[in-house]
CSV table of C-alpha atoms in Angstrom, one decimal:
chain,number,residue,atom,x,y,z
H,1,UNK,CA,0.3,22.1,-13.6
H,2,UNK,CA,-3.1,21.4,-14.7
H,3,UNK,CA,-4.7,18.3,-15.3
H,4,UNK,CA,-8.0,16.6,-15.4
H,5,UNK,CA,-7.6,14.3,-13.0
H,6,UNK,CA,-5.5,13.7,-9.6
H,7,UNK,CA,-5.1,10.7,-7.8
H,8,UNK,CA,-3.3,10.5,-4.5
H,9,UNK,CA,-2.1,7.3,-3.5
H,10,UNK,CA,0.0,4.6,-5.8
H,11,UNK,CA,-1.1,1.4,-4.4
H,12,UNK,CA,-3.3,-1.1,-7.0
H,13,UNK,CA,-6.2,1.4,-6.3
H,14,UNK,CA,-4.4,4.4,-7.1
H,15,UNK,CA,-2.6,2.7,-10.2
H,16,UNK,CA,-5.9,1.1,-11.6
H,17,UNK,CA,-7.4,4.5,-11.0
H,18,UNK,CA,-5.0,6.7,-12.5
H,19,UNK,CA,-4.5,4.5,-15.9
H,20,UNK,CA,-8.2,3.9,-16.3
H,21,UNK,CA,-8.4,7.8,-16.0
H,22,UNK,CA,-5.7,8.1,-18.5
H,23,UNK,CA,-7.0,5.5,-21.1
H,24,UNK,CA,-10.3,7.2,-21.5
H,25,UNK,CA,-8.3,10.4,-22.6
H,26,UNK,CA,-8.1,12.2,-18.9
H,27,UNK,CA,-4.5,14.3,-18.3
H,28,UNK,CA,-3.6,12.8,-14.7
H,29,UNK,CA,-1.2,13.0,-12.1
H,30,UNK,CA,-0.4,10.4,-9.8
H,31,UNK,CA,1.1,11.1,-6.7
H,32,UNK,CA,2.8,8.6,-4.8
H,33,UNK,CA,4.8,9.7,-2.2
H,34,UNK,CA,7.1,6.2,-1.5
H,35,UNK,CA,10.3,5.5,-4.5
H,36,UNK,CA,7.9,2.3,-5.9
H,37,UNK,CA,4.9,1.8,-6.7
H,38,UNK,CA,2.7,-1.3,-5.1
H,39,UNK,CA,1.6,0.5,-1.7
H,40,UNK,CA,1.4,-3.3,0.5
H,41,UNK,CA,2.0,-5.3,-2.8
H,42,UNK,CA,5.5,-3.4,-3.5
H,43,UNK,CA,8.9,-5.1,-2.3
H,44,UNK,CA,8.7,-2.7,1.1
H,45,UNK,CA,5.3,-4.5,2.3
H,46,UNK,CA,5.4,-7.9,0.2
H,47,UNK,CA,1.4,-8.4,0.5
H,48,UNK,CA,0.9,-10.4,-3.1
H,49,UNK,CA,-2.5,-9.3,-4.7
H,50,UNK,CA,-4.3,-12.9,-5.2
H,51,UNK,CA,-7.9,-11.7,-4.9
H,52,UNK,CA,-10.7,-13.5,-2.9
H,53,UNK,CA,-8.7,-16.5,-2.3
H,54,UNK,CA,-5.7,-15.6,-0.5
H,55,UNK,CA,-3.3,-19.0,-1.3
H,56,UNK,CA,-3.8,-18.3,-4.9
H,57,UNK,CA,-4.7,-21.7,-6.0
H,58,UNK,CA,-8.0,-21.6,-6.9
H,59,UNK,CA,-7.6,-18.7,-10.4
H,60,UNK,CA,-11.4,-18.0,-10.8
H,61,UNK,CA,-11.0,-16.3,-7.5
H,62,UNK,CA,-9.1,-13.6,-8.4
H,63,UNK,CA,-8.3,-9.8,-9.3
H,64,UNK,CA,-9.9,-8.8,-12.6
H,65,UNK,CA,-9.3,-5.6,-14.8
H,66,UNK,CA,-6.1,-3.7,-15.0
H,67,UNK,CA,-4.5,-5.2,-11.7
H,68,UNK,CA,-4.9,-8.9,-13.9
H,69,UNK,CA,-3.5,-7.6,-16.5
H,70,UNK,CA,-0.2,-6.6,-14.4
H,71,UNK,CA,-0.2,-10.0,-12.7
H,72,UNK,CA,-0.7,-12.2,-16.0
H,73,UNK,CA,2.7,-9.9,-17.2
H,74,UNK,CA,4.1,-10.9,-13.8
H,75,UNK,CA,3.6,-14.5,-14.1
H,76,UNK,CA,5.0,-14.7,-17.6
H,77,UNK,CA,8.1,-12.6,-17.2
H,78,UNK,CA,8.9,-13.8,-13.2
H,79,UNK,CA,7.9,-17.3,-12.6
H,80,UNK,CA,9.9,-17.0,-9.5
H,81,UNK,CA,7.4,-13.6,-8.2
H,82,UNK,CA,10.5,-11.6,-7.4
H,83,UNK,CA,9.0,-8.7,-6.0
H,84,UNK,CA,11.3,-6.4,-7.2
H,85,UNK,CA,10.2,-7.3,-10.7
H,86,UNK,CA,7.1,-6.7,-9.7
H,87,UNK,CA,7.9,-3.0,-9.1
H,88,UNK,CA,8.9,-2.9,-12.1
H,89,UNK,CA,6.0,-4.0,-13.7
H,90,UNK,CA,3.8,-1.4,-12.1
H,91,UNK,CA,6.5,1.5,-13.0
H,92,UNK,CA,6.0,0.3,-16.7
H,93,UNK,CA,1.8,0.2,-16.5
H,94,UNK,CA,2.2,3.4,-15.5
H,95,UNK,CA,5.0,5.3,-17.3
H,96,UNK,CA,3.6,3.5,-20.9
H,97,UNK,CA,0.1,5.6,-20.7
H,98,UNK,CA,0.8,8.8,-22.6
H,99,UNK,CA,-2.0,10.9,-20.6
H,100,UNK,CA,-0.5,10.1,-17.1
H,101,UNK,CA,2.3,11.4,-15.0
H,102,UNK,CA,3.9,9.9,-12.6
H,103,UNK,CA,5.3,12.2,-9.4
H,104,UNK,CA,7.4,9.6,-7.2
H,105,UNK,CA,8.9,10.6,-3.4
H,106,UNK,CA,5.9,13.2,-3.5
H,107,UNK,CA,4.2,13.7,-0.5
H,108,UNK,CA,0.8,15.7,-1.0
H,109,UNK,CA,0.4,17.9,1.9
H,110,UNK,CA,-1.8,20.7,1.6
H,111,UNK,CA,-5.2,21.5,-0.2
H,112,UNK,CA,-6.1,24.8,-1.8
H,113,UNK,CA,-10.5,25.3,-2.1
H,114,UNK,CA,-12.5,27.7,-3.9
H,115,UNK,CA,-15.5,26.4,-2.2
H,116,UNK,CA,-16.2,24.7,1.0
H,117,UNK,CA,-16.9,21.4,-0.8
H,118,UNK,CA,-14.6,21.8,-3.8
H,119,UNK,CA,-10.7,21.3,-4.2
H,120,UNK,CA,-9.2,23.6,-6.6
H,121,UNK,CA,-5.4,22.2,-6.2
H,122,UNK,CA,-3.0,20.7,-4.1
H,123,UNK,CA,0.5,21.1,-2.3
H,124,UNK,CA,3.3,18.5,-2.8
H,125,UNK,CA,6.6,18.2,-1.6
H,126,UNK,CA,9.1,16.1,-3.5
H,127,UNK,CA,11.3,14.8,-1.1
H,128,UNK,CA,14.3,13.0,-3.5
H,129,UNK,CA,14.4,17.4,-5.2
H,130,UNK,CA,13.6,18.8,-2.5
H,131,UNK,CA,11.0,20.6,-4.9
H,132,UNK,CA,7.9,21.8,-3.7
H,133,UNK,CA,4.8,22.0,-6.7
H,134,UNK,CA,1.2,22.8,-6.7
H,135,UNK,CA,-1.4,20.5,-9.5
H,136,UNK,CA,-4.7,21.9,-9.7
H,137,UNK,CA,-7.2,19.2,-11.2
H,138,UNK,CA,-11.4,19.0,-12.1
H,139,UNK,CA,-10.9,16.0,-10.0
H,140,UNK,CA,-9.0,14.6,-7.2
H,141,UNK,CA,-9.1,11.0,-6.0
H,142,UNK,CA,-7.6,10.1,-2.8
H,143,UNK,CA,-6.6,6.5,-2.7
H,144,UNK,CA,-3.3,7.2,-0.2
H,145,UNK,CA,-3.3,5.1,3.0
H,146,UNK,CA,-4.0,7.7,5.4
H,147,UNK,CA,-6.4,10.0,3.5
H,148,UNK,CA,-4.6,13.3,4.2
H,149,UNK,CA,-6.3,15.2,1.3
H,150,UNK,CA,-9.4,14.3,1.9
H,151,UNK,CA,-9.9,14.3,5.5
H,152,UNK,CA,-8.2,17.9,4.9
H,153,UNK,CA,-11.0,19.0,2.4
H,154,UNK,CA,-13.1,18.1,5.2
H,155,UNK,CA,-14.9,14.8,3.8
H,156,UNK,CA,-16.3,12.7,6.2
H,157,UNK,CA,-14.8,9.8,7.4
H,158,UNK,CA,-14.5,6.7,10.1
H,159,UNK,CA,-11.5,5.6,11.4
H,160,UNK,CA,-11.4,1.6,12.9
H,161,UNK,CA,-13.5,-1.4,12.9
H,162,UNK,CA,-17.4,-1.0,12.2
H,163,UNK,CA,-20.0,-3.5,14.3
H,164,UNK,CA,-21.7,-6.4,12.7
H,165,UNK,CA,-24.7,-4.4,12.8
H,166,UNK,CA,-23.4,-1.6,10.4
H,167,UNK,CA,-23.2,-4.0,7.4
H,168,UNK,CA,-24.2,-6.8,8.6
H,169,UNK,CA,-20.8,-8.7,8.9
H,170,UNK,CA,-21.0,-11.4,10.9
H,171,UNK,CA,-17.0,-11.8,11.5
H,172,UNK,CA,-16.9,-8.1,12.6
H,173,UNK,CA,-16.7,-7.2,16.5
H,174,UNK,CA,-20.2,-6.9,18.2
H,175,UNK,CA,-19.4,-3.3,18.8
H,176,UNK,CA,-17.8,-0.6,16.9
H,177,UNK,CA,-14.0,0.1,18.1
H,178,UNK,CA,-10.8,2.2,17.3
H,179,UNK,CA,-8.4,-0.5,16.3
H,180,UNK,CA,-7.0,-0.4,13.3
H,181,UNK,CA,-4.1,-2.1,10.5
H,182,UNK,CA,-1.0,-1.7,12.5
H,183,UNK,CA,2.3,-0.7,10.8
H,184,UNK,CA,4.4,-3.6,9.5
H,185,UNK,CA,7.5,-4.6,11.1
H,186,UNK,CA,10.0,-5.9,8.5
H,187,UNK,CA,12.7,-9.0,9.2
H,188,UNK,CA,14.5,-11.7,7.0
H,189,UNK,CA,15.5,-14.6,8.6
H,190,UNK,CA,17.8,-17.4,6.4
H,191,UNK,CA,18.7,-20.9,7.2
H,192,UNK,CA,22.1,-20.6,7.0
H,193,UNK,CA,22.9,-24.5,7.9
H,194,UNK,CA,24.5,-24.2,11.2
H,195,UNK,CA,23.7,-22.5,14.9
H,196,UNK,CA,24.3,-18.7,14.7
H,197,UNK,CA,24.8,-16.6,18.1
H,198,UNK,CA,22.6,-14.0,18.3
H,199,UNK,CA,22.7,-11.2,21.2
H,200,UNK,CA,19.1,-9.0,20.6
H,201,UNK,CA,19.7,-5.4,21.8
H,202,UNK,CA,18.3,-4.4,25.0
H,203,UNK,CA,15.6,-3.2,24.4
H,204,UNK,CA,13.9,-5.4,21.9
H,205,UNK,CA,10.6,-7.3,22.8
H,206,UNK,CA,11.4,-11.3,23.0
H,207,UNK,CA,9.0,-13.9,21.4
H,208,UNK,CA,11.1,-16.5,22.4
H,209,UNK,CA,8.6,-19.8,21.6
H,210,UNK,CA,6.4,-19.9,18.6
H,211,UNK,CA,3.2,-20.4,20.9
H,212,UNK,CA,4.3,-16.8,22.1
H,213,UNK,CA,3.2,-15.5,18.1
H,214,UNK,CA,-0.2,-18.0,17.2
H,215,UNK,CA,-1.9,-18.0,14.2
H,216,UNK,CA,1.4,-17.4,12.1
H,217,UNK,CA,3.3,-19.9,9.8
H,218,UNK,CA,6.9,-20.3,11.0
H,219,UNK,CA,8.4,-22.5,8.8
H,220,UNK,CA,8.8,-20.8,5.3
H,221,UNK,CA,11.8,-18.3,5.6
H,222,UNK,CA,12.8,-18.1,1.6
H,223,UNK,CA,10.9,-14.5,1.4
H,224,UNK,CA,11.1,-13.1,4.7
H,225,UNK,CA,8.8,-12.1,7.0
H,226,UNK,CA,6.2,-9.0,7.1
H,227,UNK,CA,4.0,-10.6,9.6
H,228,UNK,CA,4.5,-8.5,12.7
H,229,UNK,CA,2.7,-5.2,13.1
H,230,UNK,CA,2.5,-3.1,15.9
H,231,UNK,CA,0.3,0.1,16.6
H,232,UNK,CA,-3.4,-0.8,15.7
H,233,UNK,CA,-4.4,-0.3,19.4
H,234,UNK,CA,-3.2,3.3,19.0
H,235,UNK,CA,-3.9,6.2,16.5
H,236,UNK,CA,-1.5,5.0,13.7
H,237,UNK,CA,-1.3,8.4,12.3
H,238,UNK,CA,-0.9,10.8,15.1
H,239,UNK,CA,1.0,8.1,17.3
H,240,UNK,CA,2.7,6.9,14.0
């Protein structure tokens, strides 16, 4: 398939990418290579998109453009925020833009270039067909977590935490590093109203106090917790 534009990736950049592209008359693709769309914000993650002010509370500080008009639909139809609704939300942006289609469980994997510095097309795999497709595009924007298609085109890139001196950020380490966003474990706990015996498999690494995980709130259980990660002292994609 041919279009005129690609993007890589459907988290709230890819999605804002893809239908802006598609509103000002582009034929895109968007790849997303998960069963939802959302990337952190989706039900798998649960990271809410509140903008600049993460409690939410204060509404000038806040996401603009297409990603407020999916969270003004959200807080109209779902007072609650289920975040399964909000899946669906973000399947209906998409799907209602005539220009743009969506390719879910696709996993882009390869690129094909007719220059050193230009992408003529790339390789997917669709995982829930087990079909395997090629989309050539003018452009291709890569907006996936790990960057495959670019890094594979050979753009440039940096992989963990810049020093304050880079860009002048005064909260950033003093020198450069290798750390980056671990992968989120996922757990539920409930109150169910009584003690519950729990045996924790051997092999499982005990937290047993709350001083033992700082700088965490432990008290809300009603939408489970995302709040452990693990592997940001390692290479998260080839240690993955």
């Amino acid at each position: 398939m041919k279009y005129d534009t690609a993007v890589i990736g459907g988290g709230l950049a890819g999605i804002s990418a893809a239908i802006a592209a598609a509103r000002l008359g582009c034929k895109v693709a968007l790849v997303q290579d998960r069963p939802v769309l959302g990337g952190n914000s989706s039900s798998e993650i649960r990271v809410v998109p509140t903008g600049a002010h993460c409690s939410g509370l204060r509404r000038e500080l806040r996401e603009t453009g297409i990603i407020e008009e999916m969270l003004l639909e959200s807080w109209h139809r779902d007072p609650l925020r289920s975040f399964w609704v909000w899946d669906t939300i973000l399947w209906e942006w998409v799907k209602r833009e005539k220009n743009l289609t969506l390719y879910l469980n696709s996993s882009a994997r390869e690129v094909v270039m007719t220059k050193k510095k230009r992408i003529k097309g790339i390789i997917c795999e669709q995982l829930s067909t087990e079909k395997k497709f090629y989309l050539e595009a003018n452009i291709f924007i890569d907006t996936s977590g790990d960057g495959t298609i670019a890094y594979r085109a050979g753009a440039k890139f940096c992989m963990g935490r810049e020093g304050k001196k880079e860009f002048n950020e005064s909260l950033a380490p003093d020198k450069p590093d290798n750390k980056t966003l671990g992968s989120s474990l996922m757990f539920v706990a409930r109150d169910m109203k009584k003690p519950v015996k729990f045996t924790p498999p051997d092999w499982a690494r005990k937290f047993p106090k709350e001083k033992n995980l700082p700088f965490r709130v432990h008290s809300d259980i009603h939408y489970g917790y995302w709040w452990i990660a693990y592997g940001g002292i390692k290479d998260t994609i080839r240690d993955n």
